[in-house]
XYZ file of C-alpha atoms in Angstrom:
604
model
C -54.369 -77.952 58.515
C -53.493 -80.620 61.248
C -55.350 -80.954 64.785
C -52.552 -80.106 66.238
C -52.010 -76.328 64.257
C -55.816 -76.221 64.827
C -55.806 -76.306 68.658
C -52.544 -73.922 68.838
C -54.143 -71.611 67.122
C -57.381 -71.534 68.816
C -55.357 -71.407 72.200
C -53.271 -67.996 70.468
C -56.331 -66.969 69.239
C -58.834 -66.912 72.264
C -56.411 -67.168 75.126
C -53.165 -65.283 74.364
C -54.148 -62.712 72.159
C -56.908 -61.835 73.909
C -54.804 -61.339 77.070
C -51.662 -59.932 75.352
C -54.420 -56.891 73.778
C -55.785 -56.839 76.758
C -52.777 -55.914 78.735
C -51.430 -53.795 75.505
C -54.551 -51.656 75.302
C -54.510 -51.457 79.002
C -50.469 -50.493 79.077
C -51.488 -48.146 75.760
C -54.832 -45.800 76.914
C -52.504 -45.478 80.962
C -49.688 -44.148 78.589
C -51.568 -42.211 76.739
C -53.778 -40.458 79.698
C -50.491 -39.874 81.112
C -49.497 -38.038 78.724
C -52.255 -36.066 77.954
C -52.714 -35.218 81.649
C -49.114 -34.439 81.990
C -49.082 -32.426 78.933
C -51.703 -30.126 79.938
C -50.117 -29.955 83.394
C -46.673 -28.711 81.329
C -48.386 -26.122 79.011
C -49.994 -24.349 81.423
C -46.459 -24.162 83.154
C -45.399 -23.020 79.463
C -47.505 -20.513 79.374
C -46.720 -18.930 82.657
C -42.494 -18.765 81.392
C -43.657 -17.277 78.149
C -45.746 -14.448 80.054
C -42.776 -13.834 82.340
C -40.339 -13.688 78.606
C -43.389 -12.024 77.290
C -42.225 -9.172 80.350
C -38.452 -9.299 80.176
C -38.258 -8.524 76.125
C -41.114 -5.689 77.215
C -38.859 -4.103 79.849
C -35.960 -4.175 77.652
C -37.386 -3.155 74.436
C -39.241 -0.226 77.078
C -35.980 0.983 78.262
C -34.437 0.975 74.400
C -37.190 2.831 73.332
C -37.317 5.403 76.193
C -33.378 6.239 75.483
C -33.536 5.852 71.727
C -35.689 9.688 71.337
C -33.338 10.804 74.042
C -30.927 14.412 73.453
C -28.417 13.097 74.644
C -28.519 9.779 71.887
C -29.833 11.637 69.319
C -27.326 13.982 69.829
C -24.685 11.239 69.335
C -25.917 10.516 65.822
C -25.980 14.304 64.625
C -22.064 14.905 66.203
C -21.015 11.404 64.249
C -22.715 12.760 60.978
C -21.319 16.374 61.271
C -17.957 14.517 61.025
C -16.058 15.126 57.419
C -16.166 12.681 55.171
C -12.260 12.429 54.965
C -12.254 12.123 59.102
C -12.449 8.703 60.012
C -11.946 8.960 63.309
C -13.439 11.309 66.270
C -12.187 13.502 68.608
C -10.981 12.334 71.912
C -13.566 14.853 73.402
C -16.286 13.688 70.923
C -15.458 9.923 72.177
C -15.531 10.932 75.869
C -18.616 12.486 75.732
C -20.090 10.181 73.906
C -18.675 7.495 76.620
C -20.499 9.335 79.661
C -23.125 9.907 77.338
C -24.149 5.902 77.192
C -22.988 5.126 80.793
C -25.494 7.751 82.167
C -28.163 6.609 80.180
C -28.466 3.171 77.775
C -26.182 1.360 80.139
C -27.780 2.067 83.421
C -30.025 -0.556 82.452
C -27.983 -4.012 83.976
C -29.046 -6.195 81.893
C -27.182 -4.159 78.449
C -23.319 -5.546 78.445
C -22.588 -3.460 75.297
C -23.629 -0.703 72.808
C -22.975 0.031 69.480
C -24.125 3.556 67.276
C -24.065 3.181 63.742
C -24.689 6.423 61.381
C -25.445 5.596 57.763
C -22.343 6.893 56.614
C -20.852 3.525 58.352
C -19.152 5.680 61.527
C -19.729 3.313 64.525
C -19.415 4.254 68.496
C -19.845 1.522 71.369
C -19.285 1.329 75.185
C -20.107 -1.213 77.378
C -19.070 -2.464 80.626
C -16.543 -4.973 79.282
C -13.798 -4.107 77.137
C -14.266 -6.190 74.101
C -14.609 -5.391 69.941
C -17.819 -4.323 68.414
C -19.067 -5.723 65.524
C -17.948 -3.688 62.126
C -20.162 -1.953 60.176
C -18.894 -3.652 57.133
C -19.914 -7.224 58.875
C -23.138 -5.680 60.224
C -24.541 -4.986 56.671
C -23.711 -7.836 55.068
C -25.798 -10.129 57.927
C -28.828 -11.626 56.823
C -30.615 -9.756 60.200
C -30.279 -6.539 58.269
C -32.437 -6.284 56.145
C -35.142 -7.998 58.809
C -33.626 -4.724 60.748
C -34.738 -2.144 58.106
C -37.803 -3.932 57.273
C -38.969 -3.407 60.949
C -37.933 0.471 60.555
C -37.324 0.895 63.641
C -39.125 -1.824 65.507
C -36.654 -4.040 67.693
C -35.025 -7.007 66.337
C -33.848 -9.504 68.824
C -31.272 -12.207 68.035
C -30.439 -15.236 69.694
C -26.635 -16.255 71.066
C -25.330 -17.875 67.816
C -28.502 -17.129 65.733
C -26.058 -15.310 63.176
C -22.265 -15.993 62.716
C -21.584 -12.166 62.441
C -22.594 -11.830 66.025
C -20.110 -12.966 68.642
C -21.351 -16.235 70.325
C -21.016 -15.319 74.301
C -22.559 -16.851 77.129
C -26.238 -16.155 77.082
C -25.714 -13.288 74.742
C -28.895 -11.582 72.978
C -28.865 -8.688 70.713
C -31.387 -5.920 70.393
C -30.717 -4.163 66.808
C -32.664 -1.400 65.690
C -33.313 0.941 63.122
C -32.736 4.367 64.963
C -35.323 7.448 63.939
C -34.986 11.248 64.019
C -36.909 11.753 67.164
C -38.686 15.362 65.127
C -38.264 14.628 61.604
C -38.511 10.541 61.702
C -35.911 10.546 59.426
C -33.561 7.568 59.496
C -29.912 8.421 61.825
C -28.682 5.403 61.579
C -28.284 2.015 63.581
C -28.128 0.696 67.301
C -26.808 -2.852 68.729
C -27.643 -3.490 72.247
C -26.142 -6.729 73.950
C -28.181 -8.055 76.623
C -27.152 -10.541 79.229
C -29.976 -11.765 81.166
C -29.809 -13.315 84.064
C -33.679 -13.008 84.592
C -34.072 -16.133 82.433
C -32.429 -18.681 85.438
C -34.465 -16.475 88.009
C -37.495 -17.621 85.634
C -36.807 -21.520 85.362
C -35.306 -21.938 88.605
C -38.926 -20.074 89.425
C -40.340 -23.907 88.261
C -38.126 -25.954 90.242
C -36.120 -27.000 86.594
C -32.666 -26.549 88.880
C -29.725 -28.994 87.176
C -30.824 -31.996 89.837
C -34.822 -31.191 88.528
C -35.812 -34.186 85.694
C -37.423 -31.331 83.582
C -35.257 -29.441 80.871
C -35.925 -26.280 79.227
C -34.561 -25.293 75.664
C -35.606 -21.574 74.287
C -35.291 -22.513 70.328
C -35.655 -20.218 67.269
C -37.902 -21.864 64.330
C -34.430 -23.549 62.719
C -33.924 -26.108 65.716
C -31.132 -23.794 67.190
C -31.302 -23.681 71.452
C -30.447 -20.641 72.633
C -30.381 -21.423 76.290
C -30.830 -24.906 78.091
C -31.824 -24.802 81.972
C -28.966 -27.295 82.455
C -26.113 -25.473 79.866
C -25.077 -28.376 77.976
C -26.851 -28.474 74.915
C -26.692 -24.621 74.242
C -25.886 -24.062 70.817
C -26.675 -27.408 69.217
C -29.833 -28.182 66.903
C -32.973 -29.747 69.072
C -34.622 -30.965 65.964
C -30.746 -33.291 65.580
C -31.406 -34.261 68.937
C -35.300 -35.235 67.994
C -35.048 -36.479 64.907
C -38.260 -37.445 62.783
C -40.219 -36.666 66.160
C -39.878 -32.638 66.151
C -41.813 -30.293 64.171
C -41.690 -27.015 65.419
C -44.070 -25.756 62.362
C -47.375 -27.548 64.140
C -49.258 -26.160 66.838
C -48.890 -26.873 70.609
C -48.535 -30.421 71.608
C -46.691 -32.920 73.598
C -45.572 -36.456 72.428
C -43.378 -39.337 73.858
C -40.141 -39.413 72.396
C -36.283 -40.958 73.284
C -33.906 -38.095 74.357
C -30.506 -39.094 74.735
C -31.038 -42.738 75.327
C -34.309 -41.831 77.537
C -37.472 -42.357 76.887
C -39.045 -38.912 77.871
C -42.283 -37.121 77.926
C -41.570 -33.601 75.091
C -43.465 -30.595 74.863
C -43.320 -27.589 72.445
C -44.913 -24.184 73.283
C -44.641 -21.322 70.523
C -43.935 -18.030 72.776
C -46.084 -15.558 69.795
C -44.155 -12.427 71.498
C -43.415 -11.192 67.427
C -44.378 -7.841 68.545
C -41.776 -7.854 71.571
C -39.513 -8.344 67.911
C -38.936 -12.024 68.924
C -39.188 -13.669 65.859
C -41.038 -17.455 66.183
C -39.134 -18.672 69.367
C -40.369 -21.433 71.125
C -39.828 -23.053 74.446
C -39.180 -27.198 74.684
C -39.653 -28.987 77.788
C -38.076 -32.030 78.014
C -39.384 -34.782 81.084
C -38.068 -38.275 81.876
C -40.541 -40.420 81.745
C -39.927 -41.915 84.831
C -40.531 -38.769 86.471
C -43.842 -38.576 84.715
C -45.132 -41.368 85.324
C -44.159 -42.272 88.936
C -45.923 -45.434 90.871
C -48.146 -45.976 87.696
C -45.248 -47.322 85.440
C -44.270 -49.479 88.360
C -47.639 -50.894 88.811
C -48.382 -51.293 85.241
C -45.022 -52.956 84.930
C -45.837 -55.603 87.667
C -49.213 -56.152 85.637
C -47.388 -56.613 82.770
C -44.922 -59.289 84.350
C -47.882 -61.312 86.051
C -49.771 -61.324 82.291
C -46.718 -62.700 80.974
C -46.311 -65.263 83.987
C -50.035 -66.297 83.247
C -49.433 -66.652 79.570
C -45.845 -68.936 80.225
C -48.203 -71.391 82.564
C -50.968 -71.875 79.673
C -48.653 -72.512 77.440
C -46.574 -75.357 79.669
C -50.145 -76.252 79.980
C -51.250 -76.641 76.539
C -47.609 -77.804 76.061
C -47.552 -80.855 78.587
C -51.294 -81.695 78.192
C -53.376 -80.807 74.911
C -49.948 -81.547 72.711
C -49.599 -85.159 74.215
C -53.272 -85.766 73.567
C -52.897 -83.974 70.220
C -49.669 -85.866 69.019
C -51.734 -89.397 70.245
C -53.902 -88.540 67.546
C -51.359 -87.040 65.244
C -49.211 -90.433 65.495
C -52.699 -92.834 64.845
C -53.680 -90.549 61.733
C -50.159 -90.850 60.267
C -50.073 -94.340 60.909
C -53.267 -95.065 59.180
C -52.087 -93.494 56.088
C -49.418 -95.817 56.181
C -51.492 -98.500 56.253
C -53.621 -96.677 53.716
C -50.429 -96.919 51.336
C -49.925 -100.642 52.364
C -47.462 -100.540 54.789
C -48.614 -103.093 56.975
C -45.525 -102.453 59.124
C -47.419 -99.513 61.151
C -47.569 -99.853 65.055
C -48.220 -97.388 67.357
C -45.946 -97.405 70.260
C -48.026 -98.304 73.630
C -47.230 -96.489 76.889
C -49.298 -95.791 80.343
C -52.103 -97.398 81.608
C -54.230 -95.288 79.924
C -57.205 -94.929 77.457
C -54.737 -93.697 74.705
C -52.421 -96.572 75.831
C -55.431 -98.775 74.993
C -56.310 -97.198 71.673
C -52.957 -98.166 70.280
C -52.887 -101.463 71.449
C -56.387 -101.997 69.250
C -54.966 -100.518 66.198
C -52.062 -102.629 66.863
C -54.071 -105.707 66.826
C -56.520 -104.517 63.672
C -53.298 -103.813 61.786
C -51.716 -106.907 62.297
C -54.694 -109.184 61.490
C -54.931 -106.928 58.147
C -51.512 -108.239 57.312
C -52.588 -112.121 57.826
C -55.636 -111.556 55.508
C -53.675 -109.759 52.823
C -50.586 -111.911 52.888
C -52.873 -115.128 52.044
C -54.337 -112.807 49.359
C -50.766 -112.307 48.020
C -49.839 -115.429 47.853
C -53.448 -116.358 46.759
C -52.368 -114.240 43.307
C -49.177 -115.038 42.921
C -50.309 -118.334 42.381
C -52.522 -116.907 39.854
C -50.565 -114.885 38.466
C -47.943 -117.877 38.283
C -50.142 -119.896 36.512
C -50.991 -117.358 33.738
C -47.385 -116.649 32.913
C -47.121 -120.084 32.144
C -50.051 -120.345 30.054
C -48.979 -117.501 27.699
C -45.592 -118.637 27.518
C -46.358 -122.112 26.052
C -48.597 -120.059 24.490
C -45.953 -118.130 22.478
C -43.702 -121.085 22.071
C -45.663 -122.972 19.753
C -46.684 -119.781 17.683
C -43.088 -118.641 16.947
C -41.999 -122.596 16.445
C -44.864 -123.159 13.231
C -43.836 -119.934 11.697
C -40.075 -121.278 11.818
C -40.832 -124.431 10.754
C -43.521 -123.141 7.891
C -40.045 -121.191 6.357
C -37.576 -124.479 6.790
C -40.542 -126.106 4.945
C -40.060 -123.691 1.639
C -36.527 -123.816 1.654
C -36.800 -127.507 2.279
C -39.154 -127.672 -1.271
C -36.919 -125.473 -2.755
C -33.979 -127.753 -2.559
C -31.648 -125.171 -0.763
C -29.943 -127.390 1.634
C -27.145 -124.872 2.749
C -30.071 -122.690 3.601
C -32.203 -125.125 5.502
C -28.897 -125.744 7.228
C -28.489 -122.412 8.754
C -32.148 -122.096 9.596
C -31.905 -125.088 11.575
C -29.113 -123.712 13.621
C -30.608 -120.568 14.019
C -33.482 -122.070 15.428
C -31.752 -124.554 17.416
C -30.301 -120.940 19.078
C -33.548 -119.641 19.728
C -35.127 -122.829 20.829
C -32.185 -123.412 23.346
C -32.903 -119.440 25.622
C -36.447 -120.324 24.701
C -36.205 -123.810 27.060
C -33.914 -122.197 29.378
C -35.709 -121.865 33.373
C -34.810 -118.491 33.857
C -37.954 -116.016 33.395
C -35.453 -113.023 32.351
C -32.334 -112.201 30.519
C -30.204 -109.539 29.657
C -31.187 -106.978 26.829
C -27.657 -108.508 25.032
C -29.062 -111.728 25.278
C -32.563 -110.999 23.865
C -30.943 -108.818 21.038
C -28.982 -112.140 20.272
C -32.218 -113.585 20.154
C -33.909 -111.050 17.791
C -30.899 -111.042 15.399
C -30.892 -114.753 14.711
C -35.016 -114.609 14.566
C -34.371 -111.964 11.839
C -31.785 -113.401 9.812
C -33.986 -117.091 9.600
C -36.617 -114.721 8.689
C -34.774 -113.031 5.916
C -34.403 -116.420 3.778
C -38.005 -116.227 3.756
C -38.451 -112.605 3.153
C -35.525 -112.234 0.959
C -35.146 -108.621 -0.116
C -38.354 -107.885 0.961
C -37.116 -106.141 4.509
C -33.670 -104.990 6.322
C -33.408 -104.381 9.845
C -31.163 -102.125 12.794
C -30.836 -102.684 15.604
C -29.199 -99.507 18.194
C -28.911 -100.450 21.798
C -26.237 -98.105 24.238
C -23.765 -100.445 25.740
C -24.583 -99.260 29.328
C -28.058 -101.188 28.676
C -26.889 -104.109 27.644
C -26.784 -105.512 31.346
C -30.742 -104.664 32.247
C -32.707 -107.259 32.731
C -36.219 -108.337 31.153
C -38.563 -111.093 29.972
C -37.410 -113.652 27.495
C -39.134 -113.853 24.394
C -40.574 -110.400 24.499
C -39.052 -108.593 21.123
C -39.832 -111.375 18.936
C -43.193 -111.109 18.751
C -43.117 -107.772 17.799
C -41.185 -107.759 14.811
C -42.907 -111.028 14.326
C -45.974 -108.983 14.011
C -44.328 -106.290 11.244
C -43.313 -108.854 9.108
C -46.246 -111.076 8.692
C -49.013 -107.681 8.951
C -47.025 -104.889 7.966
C -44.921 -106.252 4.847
C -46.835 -108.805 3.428
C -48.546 -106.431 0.969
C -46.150 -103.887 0.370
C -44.286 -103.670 -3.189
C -41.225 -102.326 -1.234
C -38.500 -102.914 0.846
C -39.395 -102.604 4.564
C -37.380 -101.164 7.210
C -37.606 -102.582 11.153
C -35.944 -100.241 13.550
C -35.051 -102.074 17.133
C -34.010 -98.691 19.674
C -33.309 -98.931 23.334
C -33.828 -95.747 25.270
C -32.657 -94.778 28.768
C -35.618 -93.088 30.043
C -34.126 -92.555 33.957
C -35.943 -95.254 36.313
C -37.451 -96.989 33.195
C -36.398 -98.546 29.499
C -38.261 -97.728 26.695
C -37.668 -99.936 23.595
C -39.146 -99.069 20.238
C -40.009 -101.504 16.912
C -40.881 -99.148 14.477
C -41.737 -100.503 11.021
C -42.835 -98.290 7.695
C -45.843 -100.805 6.475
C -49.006 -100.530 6.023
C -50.173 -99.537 9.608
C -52.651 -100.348 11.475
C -56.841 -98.979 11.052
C -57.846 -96.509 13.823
C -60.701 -99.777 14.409
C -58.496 -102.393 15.115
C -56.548 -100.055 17.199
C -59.055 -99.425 19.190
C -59.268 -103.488 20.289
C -55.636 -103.527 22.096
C -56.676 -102.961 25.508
C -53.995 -101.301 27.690
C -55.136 -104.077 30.542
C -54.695 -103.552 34.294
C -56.029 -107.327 34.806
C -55.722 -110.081 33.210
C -59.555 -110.534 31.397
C -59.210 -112.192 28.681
C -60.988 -115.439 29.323
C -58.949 -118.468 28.899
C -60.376 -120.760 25.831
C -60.559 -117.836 24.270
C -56.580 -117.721 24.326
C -55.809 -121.373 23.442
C -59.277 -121.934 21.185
C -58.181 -123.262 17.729
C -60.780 -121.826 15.916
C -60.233 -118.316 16.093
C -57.788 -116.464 14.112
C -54.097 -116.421 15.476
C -52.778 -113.393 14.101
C -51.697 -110.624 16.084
C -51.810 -112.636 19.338
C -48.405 -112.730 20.477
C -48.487 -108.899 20.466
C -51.150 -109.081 23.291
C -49.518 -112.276 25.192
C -46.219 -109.804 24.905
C -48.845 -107.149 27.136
C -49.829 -109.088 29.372
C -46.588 -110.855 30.198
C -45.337 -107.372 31.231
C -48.005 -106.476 33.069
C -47.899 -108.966 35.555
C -44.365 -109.336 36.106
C -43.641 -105.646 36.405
C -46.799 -104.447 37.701
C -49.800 -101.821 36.137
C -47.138 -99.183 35.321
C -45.407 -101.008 32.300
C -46.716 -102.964 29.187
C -47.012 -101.989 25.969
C -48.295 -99.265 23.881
C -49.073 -98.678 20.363
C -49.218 -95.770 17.991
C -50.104 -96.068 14.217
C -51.480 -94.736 11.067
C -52.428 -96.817 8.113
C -49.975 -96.096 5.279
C -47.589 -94.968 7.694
C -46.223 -97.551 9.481
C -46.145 -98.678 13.020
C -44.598 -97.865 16.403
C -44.567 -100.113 19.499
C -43.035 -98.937 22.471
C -41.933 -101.283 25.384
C -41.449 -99.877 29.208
C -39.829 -101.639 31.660
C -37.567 -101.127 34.944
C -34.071 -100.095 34.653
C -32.498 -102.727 36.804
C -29.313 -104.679 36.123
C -30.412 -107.874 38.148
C -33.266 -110.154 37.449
C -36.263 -110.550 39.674
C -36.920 -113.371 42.048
């Protein structure tokens, strides 16, 4: 990791993120004491609506009870059942009487819009003050609330506006149903369906100051999400846990929580009304508070907090920006430059600017890099002189080799009396001698294959059926350039070690191979090999160390020394990443591999 990623992070690690938790855990625990504070504030207020609903469903289910033992109702249900079977409709005096009946008693109660008498034969009765139709008995028994009715034998049942499809969905409707007893015998008489309109519930929010204008709404809510009456109207009959979704559970306890309502972020709290025995069956009440309301002056202040943290936190970074960084990339720039120095790219300057102390720091690198490149450019040229001098050596060192072989073959023929023979050996030789002399250092890959071919057809009048040669080359590689003089040795080196012994005919394989930025060139030969000791005596040289009398001595044995001249000739014109290499087994044969660039134009 760079200086530069080193300081950043240390400034994000003990300057901004200190300040940015800071601020967040300050911004968090306000939030969160709000809330809690607020919360409580809003369940006791809870509490105090679901005592005051605790007494409206108490009056009401009071009053149903006191007229449900009446005469004059129970009397209603022993007239409907007296009633023939075949009859299915009363008497106009039956119906009248039953009319005064309910207005002088069930329906003094203002709050009770309607009332409905079911027998159990199905024979229904209602009155009300509104003309309107009552529900059949037919749809009645088929709701899912009756059998909750006749489980509560007799207890109330109230039902929410829109709670059940079978019930007619008016404004701030409830229903009381009930299973209706024999008031001597407790035998069952039948049914009774009370409508209740109760304007009591505005008197108790508007009680709270939760008037449309207030920022507090109040949703009563059954267990299944559906509001049966909103403070403000709007949302009455729509699903609260649709308009709270994956926030609301109305199966936990008590609780409040921050939550976005309709694009708001608001301040919810749920409070289960446990009035089961009033026959309300798991209502709860949901107040709903913008947050804004909630939190007042605090949110502003913490807001303004906020904004100066975030002001503080831009200037340290301009800071660390304008300052550290230029510092930082001073050092950044001298670092990278000294690695290109490191690599040998004497080239490297800093650039100088201010009157500064960095200013003066690159001006002395400037100066120690640029009296590196006088000391290493006399040591260039230094070698090259060396190296200049070597290549010669082990060129007129090869020259004189190859020429006595030659001339040791003409000398056979010569004794031999074969005078055509002699004749083509001389011009064969005159053709090698004649690139041999040339100046150039390098020549194309055609030109050297020339030079192999007429090398190996002298050498076949000497070894006559003794070898055979190919030679495969792709025409694309024809035009690369490399040293003269390079593949004769080689095959030089199969024929005089590799055949000489054998009782068969020998095979030399010549194969150029594109190997992307380098050539690889193979002389493979099937004789005897070469021993795993004398193997290990080719060094694959990355100097030149082999002492000079020992090259040119005339004592020592020659053999096999053009194949190390060919090394070393490589080595130091193409540099430590070419030369040759070896690999061979004795009774197997021999491979030699050549690598050089693959570049069409010859080197200066």
């Amino acid at each position: 990791m760079n200086l530069n990623k080193k300081v950043f992070i240390g400034f994000l690690m003990f300057i901004i993120i200190p300040l940015f938790v800071l601020g967040s855990a300050v911004y968090t625990v306000s939030q969160q004491l709000i809330e809690k504070k607020y919360g409580d504030l809003t369940e006791v207020t809870l509490q105090a609506i679901s005592r005051n609903m605790y007494y409206m469903f108490k009056e009401a289910n009071y009053f149903s009870d006191f007229w449900m033992v009446k005469e004059s109702i129970q009397g209603i249900y022993r007239t409907m059942d007296d009633v023939k079977p075949n009859e299915e409709v009363l008497s106009s005096y039956d119906l009248n009487t039953f009319d005064t009946l309910l207005r002088g008693s069930i329906l003094t109660y203002s709050p009770i819009q309607n009332v409905v008498i079911y027998n159990n034969s199905g024979k229904s009765f209602s009155a009300g003050r509104t003309s309107g139709s009552s529900l059949p008995w037919a749809d009645l028994k088929k709701s899912a609330a009756f059998q909750q009715i006749e489980e509560l034998n007799g207890s109330p049942l109230w039902i929410g506006p829109s709670e059940y499809k079978e019930f007619a969905a008016g404004h701030r409707d409830f229903y009381q149903a009930r299973l209706v007893k024999d008031f001597w015998t407790m035998d069952n008489r039948g049914y009774m369906l009370l409508r209740f309109r109760f304007n009591e519930l505005d008197q108790i929010f508007k009680s709270f100051k939760t008037n449309v204008e207030s920022s507090t709404r109040y949703l009563l809510v059954n267990n299944s999400g559906l509001i049966f009456y909103d403070n403000k109207q709007s949302l009455e009959g729509a699903n609260v846990l649709q308009l709270l979704p994956n926030k609301l559970d109305l199966q936990l306890s008590n609780h409040s929580f921050q939550s976005n309502f309709q694009n708001e972020k608001s301040l919810v709290s749920l409070y289960h009304l446990n009035i089961n025995n009033m026959g309300v069956q798991n209502w709860s009440v949901v107040s709903i508070t913008s947050w804004k309301y909630v939190a007042g002056e605090i949110e502003t202040i913490m807001t303004l907090v906020a904004g100066i943290t975030f002001v503080c936190i831009f200037f340290a970074l301009v800071y660390n920006l304008v300052f550290v960084r230029r510092i930082i990339q001073l050092i950044l720039r001298m670092l990278s430059s000294m690695k290109r120095v490191e690599r040998g790219d004497l080239t490297a300057r800093m650039v100088e600017s201010g009157k500064d102390e960095t200013s003066a720091l690159a001006r002395g690198f400037n100066s120690l890099v640029a009296r590196l490149e006088d000391l290493l450019e006399e040591v260039k040229r230094q070698q090259d002189r060396k190296n200049k001098a070597e290549l010669m050596l082990l060129q007129a060192q090869i020259k004189p080799h190859f020429l006595f072989n030659t001339l040791e073959s003409i000398n056979v023929l010569a004794i031999q009396n074969q005078g055509k023979k002699v004749s083509q050996m001389v011009y064969r030789l005159g053709n090698l001698l004649r690139i041999g002399m040339e100046s150039k250092e390098e020549i194309t890959l055609k030109q050297e294959l020339e030079h192999l071919k007429s090398y190996l057809e002298i050498q076949e009048f000497r070894f006559e059926d003794q070898f055979q040669y190919q030679i495969e080359a792709p025409s694309e590689l024809l035009d690369v350039y490399m040293l003269k003089l390079t593949l004769q040795p080689l095959v030089e080196n199969s024929l005089q070690h590799g055949f000489e012994p054998i009782a068969y005919k020998g095979l030399i394989t010549i194969k150029v191979v594109n190997e992307g930025e380098r050539i690889g060139i193979y002389v493979t030969d099937d004789g005897i090999g070469i021993s795993a000791e004398k193997l290990a005596k080719f060094h694959y040289k990355t100097e030149l160390e082999t002492p000079i009398h020992e090259i040119i001595g005339t004592n020592e044995e020659r053999r096999g020394l053009g194949v190390s001249n060919v090394a070393d000739r490589i080595r130091i014109q193409y540099g430590a990443h070419y030369g040759l290499f070896i690999c061979s087994q004795e009774g197997m044969g021999t491979t030699m591999k050549i690598v050089i660039p693959n570049r069409k134009g010859a080197s200066l």
